[in-house]
Short mmCIF file of C-alpha atoms and ligand atoms in Angstrom, two decimals:
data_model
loop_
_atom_site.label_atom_id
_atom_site.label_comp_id
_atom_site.label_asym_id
_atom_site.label_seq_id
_atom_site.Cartn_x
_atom_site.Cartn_y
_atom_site.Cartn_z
CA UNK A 1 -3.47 17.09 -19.26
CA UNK A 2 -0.48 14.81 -20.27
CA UNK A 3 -1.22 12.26 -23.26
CA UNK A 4 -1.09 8.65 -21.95
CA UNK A 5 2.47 7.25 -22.65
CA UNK A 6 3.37 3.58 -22.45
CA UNK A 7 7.45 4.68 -22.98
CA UNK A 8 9.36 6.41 -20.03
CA UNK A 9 11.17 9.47 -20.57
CA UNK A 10 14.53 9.70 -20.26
CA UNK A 11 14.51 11.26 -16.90
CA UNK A 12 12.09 8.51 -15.73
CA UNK A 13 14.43 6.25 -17.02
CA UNK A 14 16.94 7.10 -15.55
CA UNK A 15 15.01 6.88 -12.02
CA UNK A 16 14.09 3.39 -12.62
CA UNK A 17 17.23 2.29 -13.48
CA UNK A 18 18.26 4.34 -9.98
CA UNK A 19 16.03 1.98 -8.50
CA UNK A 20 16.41 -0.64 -9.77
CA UNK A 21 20.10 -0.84 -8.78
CA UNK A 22 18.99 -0.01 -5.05
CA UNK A 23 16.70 -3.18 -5.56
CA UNK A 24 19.46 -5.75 -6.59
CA UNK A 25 22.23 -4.46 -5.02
CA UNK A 26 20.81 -3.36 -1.43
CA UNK A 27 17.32 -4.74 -1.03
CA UNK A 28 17.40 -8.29 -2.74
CA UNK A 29 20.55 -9.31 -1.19
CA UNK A 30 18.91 -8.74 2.43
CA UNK A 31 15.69 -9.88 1.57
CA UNK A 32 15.88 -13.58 3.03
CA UNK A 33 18.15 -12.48 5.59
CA UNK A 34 15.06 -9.87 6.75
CA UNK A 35 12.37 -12.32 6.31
CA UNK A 36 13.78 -15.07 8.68
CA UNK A 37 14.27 -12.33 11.47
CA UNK A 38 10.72 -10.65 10.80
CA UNK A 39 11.96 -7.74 12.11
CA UNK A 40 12.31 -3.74 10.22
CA UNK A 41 15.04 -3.83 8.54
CA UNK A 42 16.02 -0.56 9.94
CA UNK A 43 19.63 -0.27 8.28
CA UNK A 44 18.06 -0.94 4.69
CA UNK A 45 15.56 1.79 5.47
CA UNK A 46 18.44 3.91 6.56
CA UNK A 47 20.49 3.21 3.51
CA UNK A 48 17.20 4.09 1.37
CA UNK A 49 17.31 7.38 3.65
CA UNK A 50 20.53 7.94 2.33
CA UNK A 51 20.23 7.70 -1.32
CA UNK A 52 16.63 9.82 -1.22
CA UNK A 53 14.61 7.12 -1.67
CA UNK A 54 13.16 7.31 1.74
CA UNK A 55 11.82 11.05 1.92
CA UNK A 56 8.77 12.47 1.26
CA UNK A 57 10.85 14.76 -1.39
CA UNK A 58 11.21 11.58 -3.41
CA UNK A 59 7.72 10.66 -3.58
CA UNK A 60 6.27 13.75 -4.03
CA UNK A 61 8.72 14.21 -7.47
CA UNK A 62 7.04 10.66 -8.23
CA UNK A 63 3.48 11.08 -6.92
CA UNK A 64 3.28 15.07 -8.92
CA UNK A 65 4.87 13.34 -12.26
CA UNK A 66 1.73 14.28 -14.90
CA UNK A 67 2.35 11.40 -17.25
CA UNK A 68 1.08 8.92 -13.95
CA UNK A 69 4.11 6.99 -14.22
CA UNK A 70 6.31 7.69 -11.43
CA UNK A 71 4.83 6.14 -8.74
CA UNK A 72 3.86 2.55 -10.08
CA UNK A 73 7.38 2.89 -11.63
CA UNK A 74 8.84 3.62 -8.86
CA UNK A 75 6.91 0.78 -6.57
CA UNK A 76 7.11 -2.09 -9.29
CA UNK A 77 11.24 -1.95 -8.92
CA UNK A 78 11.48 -1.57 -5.14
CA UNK A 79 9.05 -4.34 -4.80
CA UNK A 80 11.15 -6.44 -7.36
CA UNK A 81 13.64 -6.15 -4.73
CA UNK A 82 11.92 -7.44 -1.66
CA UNK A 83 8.04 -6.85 -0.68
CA UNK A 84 8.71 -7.06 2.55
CA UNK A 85 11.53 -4.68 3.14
CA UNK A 86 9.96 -2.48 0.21
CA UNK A 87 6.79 -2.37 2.18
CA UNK A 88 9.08 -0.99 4.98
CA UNK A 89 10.40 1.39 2.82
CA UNK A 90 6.89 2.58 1.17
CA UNK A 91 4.47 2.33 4.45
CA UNK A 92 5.73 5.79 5.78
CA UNK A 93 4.09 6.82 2.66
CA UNK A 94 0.32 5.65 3.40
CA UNK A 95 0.31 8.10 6.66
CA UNK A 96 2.17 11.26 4.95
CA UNK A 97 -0.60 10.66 1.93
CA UNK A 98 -3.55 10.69 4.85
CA UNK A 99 -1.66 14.08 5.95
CA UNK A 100 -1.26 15.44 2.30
CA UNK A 101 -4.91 14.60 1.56
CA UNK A 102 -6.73 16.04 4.51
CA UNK A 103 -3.96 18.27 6.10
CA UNK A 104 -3.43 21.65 6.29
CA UNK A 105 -0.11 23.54 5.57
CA UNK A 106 0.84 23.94 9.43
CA UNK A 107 0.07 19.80 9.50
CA UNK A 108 1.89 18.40 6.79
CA UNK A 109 4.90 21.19 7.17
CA UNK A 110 4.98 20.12 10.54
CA UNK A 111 4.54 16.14 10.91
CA UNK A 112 5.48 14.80 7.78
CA UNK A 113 8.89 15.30 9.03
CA UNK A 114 8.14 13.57 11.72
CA UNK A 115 7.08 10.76 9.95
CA UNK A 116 10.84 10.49 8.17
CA UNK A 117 12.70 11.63 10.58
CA UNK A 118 16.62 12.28 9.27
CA UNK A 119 19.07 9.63 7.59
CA UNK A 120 21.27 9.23 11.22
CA UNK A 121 17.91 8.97 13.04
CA UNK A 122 14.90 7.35 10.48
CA UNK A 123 12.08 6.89 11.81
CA UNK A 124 8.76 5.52 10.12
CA UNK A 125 4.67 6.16 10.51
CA UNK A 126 1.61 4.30 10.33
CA UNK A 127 -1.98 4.57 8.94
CA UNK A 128 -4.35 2.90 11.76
CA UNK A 129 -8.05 2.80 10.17
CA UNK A 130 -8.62 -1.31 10.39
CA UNK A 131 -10.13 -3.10 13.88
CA UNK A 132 -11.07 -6.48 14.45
CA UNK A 133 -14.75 -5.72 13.82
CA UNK A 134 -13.80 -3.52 10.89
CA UNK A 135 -12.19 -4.41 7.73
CA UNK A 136 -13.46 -4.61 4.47
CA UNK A 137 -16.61 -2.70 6.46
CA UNK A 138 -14.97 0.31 7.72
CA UNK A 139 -18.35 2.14 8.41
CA UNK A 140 -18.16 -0.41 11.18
CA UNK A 141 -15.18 1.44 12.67
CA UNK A 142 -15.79 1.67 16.93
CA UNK A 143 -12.66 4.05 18.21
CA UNK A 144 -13.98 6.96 19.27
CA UNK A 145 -12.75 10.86 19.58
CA UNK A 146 -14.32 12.82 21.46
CA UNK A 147 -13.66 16.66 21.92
CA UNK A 148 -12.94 17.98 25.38
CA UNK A 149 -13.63 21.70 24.68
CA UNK A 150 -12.24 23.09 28.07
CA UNK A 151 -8.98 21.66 26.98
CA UNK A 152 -8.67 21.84 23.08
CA UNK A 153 -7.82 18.02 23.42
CA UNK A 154 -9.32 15.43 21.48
CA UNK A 155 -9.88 12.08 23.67
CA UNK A 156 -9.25 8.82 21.76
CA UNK A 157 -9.96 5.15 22.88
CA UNK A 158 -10.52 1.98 20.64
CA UNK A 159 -8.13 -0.35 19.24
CA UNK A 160 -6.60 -0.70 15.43
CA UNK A 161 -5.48 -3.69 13.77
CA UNK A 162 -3.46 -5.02 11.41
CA UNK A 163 -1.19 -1.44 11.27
CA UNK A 164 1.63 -1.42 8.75
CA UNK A 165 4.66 0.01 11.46
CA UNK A 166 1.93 0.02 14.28
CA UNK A 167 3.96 1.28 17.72
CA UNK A 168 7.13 1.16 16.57
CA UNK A 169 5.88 4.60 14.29
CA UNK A 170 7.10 8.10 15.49
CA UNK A 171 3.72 9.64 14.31
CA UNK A 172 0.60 7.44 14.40
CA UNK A 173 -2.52 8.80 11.59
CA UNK A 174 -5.58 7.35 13.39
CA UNK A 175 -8.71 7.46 11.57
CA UNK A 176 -11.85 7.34 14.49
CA UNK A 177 -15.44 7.89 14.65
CA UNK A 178 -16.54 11.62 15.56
CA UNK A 179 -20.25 10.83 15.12
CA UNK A 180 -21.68 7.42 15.49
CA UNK A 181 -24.93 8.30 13.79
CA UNK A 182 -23.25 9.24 10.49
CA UNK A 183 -21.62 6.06 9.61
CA UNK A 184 -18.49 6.43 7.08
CA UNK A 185 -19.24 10.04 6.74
CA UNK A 186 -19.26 10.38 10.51
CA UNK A 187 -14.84 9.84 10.85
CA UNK A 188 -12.00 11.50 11.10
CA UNK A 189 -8.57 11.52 11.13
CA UNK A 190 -5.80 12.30 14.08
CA UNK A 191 -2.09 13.09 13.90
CA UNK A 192 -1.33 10.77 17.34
CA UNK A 193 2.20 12.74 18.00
CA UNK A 194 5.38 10.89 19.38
CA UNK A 195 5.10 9.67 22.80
CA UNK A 196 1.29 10.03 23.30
CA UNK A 197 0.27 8.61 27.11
CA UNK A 198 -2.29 6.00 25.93
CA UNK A 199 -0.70 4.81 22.48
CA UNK A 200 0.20 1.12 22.82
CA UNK A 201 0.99 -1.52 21.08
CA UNK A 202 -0.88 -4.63 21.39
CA UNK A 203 0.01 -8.09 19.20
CA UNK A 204 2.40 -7.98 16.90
CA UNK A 205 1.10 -10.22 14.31
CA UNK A 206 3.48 -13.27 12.42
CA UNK A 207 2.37 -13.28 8.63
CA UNK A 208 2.50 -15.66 5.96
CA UNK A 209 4.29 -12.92 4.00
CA UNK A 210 6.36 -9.63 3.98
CA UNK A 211 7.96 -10.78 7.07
CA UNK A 212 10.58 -8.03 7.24
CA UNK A 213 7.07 -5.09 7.29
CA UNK A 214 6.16 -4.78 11.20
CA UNK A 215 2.09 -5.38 11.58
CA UNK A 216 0.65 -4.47 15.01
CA UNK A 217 -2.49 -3.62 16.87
CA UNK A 218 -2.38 0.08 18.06
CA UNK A 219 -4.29 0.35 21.34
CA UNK A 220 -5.70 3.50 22.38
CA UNK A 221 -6.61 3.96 25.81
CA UNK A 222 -8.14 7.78 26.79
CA UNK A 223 -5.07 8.70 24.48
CA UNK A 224 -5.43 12.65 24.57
CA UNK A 225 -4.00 14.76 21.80
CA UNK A 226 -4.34 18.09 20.81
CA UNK A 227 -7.04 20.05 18.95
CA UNK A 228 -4.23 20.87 16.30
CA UNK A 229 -3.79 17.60 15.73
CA UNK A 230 -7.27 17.07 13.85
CA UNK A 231 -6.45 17.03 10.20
CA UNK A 232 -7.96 19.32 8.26
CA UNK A 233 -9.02 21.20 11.58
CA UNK A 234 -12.40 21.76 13.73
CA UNK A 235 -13.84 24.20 11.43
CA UNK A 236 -13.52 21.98 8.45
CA UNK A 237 -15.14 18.61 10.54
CA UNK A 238 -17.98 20.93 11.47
CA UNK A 239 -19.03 22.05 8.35
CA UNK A 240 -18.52 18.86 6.77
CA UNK A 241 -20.52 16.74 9.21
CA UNK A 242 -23.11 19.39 8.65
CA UNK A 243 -23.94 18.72 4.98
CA UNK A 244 -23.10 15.14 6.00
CA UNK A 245 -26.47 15.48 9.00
CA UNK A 246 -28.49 17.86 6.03
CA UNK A 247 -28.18 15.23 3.44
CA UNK A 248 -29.00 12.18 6.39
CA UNK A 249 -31.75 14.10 6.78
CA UNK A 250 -33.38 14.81 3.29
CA UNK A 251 -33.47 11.26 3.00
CA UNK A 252 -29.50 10.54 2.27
CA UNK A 253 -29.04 11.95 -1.24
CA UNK A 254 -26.43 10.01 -3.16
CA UNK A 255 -23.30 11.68 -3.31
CA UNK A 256 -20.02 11.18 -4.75
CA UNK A 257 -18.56 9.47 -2.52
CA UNK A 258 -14.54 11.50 -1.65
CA UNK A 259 -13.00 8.11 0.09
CA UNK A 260 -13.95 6.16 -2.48
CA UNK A 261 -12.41 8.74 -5.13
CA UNK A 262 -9.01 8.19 -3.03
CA UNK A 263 -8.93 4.89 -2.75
CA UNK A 264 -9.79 4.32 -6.90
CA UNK A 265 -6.13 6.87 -7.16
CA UNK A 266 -4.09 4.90 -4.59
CA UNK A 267 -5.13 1.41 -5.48
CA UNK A 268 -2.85 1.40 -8.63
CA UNK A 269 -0.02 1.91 -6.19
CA UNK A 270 -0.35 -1.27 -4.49
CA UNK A 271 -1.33 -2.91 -8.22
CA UNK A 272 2.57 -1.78 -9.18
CA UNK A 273 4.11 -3.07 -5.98
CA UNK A 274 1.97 -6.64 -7.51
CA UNK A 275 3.56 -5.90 -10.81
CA UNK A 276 7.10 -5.90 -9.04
CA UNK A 277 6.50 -9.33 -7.17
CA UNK A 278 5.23 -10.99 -10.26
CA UNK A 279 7.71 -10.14 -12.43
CA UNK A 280 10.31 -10.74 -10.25
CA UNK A 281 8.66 -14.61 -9.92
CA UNK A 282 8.68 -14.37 -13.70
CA UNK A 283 11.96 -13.89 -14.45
CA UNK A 284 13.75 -16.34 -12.24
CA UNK A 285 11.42 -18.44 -13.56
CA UNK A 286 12.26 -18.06 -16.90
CA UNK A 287 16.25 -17.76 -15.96
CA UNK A 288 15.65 -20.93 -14.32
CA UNK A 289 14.10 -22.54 -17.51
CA UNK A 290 16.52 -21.67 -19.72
CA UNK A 291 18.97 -23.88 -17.63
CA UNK A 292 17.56 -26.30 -15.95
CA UNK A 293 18.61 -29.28 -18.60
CA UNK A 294 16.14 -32.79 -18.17
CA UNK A 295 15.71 -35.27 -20.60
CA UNK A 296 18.68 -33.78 -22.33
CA UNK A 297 17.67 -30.25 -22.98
CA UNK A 298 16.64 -27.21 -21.09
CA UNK A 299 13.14 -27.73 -19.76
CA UNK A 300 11.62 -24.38 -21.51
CA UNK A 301 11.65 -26.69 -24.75
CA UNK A 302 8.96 -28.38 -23.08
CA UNK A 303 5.70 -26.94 -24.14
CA UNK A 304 4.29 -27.40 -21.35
CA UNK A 305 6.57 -24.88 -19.21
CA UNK A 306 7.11 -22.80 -22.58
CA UNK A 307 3.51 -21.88 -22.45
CA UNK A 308 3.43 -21.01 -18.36
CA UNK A 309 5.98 -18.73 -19.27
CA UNK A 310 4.22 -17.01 -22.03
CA UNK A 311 1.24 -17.08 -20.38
CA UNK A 312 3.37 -15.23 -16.84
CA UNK A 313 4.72 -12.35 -19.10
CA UNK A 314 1.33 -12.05 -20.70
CA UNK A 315 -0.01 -11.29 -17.25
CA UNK A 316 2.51 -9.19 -16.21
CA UNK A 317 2.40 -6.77 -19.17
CA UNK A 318 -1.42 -6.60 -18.63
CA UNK A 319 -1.30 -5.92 -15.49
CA UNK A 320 1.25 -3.23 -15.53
CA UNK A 321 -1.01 -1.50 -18.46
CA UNK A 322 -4.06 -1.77 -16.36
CA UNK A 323 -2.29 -0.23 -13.68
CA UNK A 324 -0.63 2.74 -15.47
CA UNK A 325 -4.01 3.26 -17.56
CA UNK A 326 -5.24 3.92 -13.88
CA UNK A 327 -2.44 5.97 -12.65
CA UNK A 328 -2.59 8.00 -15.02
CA UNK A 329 -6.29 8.61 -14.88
CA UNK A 330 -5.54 9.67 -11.34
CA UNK A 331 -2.70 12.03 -11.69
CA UNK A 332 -5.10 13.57 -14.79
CA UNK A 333 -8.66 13.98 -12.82
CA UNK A 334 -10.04 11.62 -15.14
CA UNK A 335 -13.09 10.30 -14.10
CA UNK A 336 -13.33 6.26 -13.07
CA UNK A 337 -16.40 5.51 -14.52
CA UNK A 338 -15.78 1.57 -14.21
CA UNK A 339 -13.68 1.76 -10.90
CA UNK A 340 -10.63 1.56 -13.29
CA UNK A 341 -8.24 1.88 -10.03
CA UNK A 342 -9.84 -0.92 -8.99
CA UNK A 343 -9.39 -3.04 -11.63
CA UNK A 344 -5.74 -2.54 -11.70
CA UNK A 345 -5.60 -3.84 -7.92
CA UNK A 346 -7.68 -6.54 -8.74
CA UNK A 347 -5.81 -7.72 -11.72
CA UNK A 348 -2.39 -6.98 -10.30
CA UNK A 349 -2.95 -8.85 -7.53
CA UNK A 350 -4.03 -11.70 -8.91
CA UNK A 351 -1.36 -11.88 -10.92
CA UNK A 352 0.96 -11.92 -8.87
CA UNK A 353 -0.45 -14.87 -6.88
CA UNK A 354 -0.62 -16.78 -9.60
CA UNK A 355 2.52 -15.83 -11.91
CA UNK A 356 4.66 -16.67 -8.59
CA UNK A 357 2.85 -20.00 -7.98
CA UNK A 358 3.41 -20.95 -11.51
CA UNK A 359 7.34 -19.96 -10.74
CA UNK A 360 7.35 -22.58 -7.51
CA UNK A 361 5.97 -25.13 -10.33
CA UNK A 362 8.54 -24.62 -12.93
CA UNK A 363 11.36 -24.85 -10.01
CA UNK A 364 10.14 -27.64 -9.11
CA UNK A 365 11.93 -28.72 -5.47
CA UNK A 366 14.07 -26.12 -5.27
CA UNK A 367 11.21 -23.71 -6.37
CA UNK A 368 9.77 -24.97 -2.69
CA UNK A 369 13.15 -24.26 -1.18
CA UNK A 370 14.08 -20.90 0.75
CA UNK A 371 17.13 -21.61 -1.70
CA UNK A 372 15.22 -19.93 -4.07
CA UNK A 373 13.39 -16.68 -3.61
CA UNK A 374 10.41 -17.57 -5.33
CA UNK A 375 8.78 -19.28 -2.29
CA UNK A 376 8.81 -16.28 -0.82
CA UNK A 377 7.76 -14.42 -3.93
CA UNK A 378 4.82 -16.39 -3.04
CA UNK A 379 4.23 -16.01 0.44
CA UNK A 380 4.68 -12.13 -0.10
CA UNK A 381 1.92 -12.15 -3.05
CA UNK A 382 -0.68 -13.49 -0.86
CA UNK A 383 -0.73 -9.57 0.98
CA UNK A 384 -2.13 -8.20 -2.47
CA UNK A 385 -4.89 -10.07 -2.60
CA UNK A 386 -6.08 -8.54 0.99
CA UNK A 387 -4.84 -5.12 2.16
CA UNK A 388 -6.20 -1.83 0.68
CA UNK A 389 -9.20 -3.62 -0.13
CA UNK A 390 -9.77 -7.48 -0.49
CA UNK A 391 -10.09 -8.65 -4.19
CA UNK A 392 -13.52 -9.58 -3.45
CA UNK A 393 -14.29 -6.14 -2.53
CA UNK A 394 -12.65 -4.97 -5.52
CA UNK A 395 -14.99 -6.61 -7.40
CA UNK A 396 -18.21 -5.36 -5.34
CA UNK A 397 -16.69 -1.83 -5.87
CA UNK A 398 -16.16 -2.54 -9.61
CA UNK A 399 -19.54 -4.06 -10.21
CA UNK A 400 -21.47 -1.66 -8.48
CA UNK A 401 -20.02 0.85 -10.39
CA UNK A 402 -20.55 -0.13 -13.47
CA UNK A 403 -24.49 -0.70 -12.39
CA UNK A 404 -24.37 2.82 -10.85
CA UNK A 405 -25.45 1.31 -7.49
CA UNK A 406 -23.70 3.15 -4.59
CA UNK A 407 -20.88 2.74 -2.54
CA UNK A 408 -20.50 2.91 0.76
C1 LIG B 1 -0.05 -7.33 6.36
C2 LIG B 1 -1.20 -6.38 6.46
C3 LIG B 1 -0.95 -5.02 6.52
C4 LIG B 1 -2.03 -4.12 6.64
N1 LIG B 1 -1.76 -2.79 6.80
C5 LIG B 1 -2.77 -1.96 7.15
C6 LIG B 1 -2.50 -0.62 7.53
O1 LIG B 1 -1.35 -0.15 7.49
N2 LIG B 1 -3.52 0.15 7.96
C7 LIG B 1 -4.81 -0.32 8.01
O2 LIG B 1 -5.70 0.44 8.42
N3 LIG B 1 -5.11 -1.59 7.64
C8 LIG B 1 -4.12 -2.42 7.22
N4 LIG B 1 -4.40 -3.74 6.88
C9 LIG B 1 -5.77 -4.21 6.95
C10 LIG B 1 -6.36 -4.62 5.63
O3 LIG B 1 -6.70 -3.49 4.86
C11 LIG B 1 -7.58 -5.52 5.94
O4 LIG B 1 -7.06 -6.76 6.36
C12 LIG B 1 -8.49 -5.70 4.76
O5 LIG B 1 -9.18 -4.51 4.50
C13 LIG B 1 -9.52 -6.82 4.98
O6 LIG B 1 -10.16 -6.70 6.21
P1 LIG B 1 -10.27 -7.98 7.17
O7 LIG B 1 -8.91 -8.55 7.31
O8 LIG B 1 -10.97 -7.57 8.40
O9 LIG B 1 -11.15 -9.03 6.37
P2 LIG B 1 -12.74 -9.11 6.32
O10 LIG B 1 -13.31 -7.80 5.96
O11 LIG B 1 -13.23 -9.76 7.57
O12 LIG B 1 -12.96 -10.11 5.10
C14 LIG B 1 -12.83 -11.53 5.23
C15 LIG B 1 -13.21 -12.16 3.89
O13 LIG B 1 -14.59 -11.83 3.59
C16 LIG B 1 -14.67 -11.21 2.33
N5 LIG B 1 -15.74 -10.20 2.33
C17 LIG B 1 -15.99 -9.25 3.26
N6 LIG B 1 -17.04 -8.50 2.90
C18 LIG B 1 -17.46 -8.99 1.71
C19 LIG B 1 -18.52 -8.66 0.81
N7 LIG B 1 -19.33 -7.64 1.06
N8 LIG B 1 -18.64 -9.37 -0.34
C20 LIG B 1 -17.80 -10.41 -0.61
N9 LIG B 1 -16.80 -10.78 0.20
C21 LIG B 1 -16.63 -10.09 1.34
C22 LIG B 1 -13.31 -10.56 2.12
O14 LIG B 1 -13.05 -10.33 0.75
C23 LIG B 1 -12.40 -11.61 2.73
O15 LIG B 1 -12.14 -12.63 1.79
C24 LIG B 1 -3.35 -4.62 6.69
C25 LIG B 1 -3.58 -6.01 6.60
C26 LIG B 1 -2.54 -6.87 6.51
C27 LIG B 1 -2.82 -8.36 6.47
#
């Protein structure tokens, strides 16, 4: 097990500082440009391509790194860039992570590919597990699969909301319900391959924020794929809603619940891509201090925006602690006894709706200006506070931890 490390090696170092000139010089520039359109910023994805910073190569290096620090390292600069076009960059990710995690070798050798597709022809994937009736309460999930044995197909029909690259992806991960009567334990999840009769796109949805990250419903109407395309495979779902049906029927022994495991390991993720947005308010806030002059002097010798900017860094630092303390605990099998991945989201995002609100405030107008990034800063934050797990339900998950209640 790797020590926990608050310094970077040199060779992360030298990643970051990769990245971090990708940020400024490709992805900041285009950010405003990107957020008026709303579209994908499809040549910044195919720059990323590129460089090999859109590949699953890249994140796998990152995501395998013992000391934890890779990934939120690598999120917290590409989000400094731009969420919106980072989120572009990263989403791919969220659907080859559903493959890694419940895969087998045939499955992620043969779609995670897919997912990328090559640097003259990128293509991108989505995660579909939210519906309208089914957010923060996914054992409320309605799209069924059902298996049509004659054919080795699977039959799928429901609709998904709110999916990161929804339609426009080359390879869609669906998560549906394979029996009704088992709630959360009762889903699984589909490889929906390019080009599926039945895959549609519904709304495409205008946000607040991350403008330039596509958000669609994914409709799925008799949409028939094959029995290869069940991750993990048939055997696996069979045994596995077995025990699931043995333990509904001793009287639903509490387990340790496996989705909750994965979300308290990918939760400091989206904490880091927080981190980046924050301290990217932060410091042209405190760039702008230094030079706004009123009253005859730069406006940081005012207490009153002195302390805000103590205060922001304060926030920032904590946050990014929480959320490598977590990340690392991941990478290391440590145990999260108080829902530490939690915690990091929770923290992270919050600060990062805050520390950019506080950076509108010490703009003043101009800090309310799309002359400044920091609106948007602002508008992007909001998106942390909500996907992978509202902050409210952060808190339930935390809470119920620490009074060993379960989680569902
Ligand atoms: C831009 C964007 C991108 C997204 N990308 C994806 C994606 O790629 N794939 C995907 O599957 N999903 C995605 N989501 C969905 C996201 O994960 C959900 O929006 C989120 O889980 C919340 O669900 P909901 O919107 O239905 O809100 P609801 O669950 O309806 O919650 C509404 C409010 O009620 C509160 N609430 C609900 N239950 C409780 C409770 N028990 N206690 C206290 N408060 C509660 C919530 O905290 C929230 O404030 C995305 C969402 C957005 C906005």
């Amino acid at each position: 097990m790797a020590e926990f490390t608050m310094e970077l090696n040199d060779e992360q170092k030298e990643v970051r500082d990769w990245l971090h000139g990708f940020a400024a010089d490709v992805i900041r520039p285009a950010a405003a440009e990107w957020d008026e359109r709303e579209e994908t910023p499809w040549p910044v994805i195919q720059e990323a391509a590129k460089v090999g910073i859109y590949s699953l190569d890249f994140y796998a290096q990152q995501y395998f790194d013992p000391t934890g620090l890779g990934i939120p390292m690598a999120m917290e600069e590409l989000f400094w860039g731009d969420a919106g076009i980072a989120l572009s960059i990263v989403g791919t990710g969220l659907a080859a992570v559903g493959v890694l995690a419940n895969g087998t070798e045939e499955q992620i050798g043969t779609w995670i590919p897919q997912m990328y597709g090559d640097t003259n022809d990128v293509k991108v994937a989505a995660f579909c597990s939210s519906e309208p009736d089914a957010g923060s309460d996914v054992a409320s999930m309605r799209t069924r699969a059902v298996y049509d044995e004659a054919k080795d197909e699977w039959v799928l029909n429901g609709t998904k909301t709110w999916a990161t690259n929804g339609g426009i992806a080359n390879v869609h991960v669906v998560v549906a319900v394979v029996d009704p009567e088992l709630g959360s334990k009762g889903h699984a999840s589909f490889i929906v391959p390019p080009g599926t009769p039945g895959l549609s796109q519904g709304q495409k949805f205008k946000k607040h924020g991350i403008r330039a990250s596509h958000t669609a419903e994914v409709v799925l109407d008799n949409a028939r794929v094959p029995g290869s395309c069940l991750l993990g495979g048939k055997e696996k779902l069979d045994e596995r809603l077995a025990r699931a049906r043995e333990r509904a029927k001793s009287g639903g022994e509490r387990v340790k619940n496996a989705a909750m495991a994965t979300f308290e390991a990918s939760r400091p993720a989206v904490g880091a891509m927080a981190v980046g947005t924050a301290r990217a308010a932060y410091e042209v806030a405190l760039d702008y201090a230094v030079t706004r002059e009123q009253f005859g002097r730069p406006i940081i010798d005012n207490q009153g925006v002195a302390f805000q900017l103590a205060d922001m860094r304060t926030a920032v630092d904590a946050a990014r602690l929480l959320v490598w303390r977590a990340s690392w605990m991941a990478v290391n099998g440590k145990p999260f006894t108080a829902a530490e991945g939690s915690m990091s989201k929770l923290f992270a995002s919050e600060t990062a709706k805050k520390v950019t609100a506080q950076a509108i405030q010490i703009l003043g107008g101009n800090g309310y200006t799309r002359e400044y990034p920091v609106e948007r800063m602002h508008r992007d934050a909001a998106i942390y506070t909500i996907f992978e797990g509202t902050s409210e339900i952060q808190r339930l998950v935390i809470a119920r931890t620490l009074s060993g209640k379960p989680i569902r």
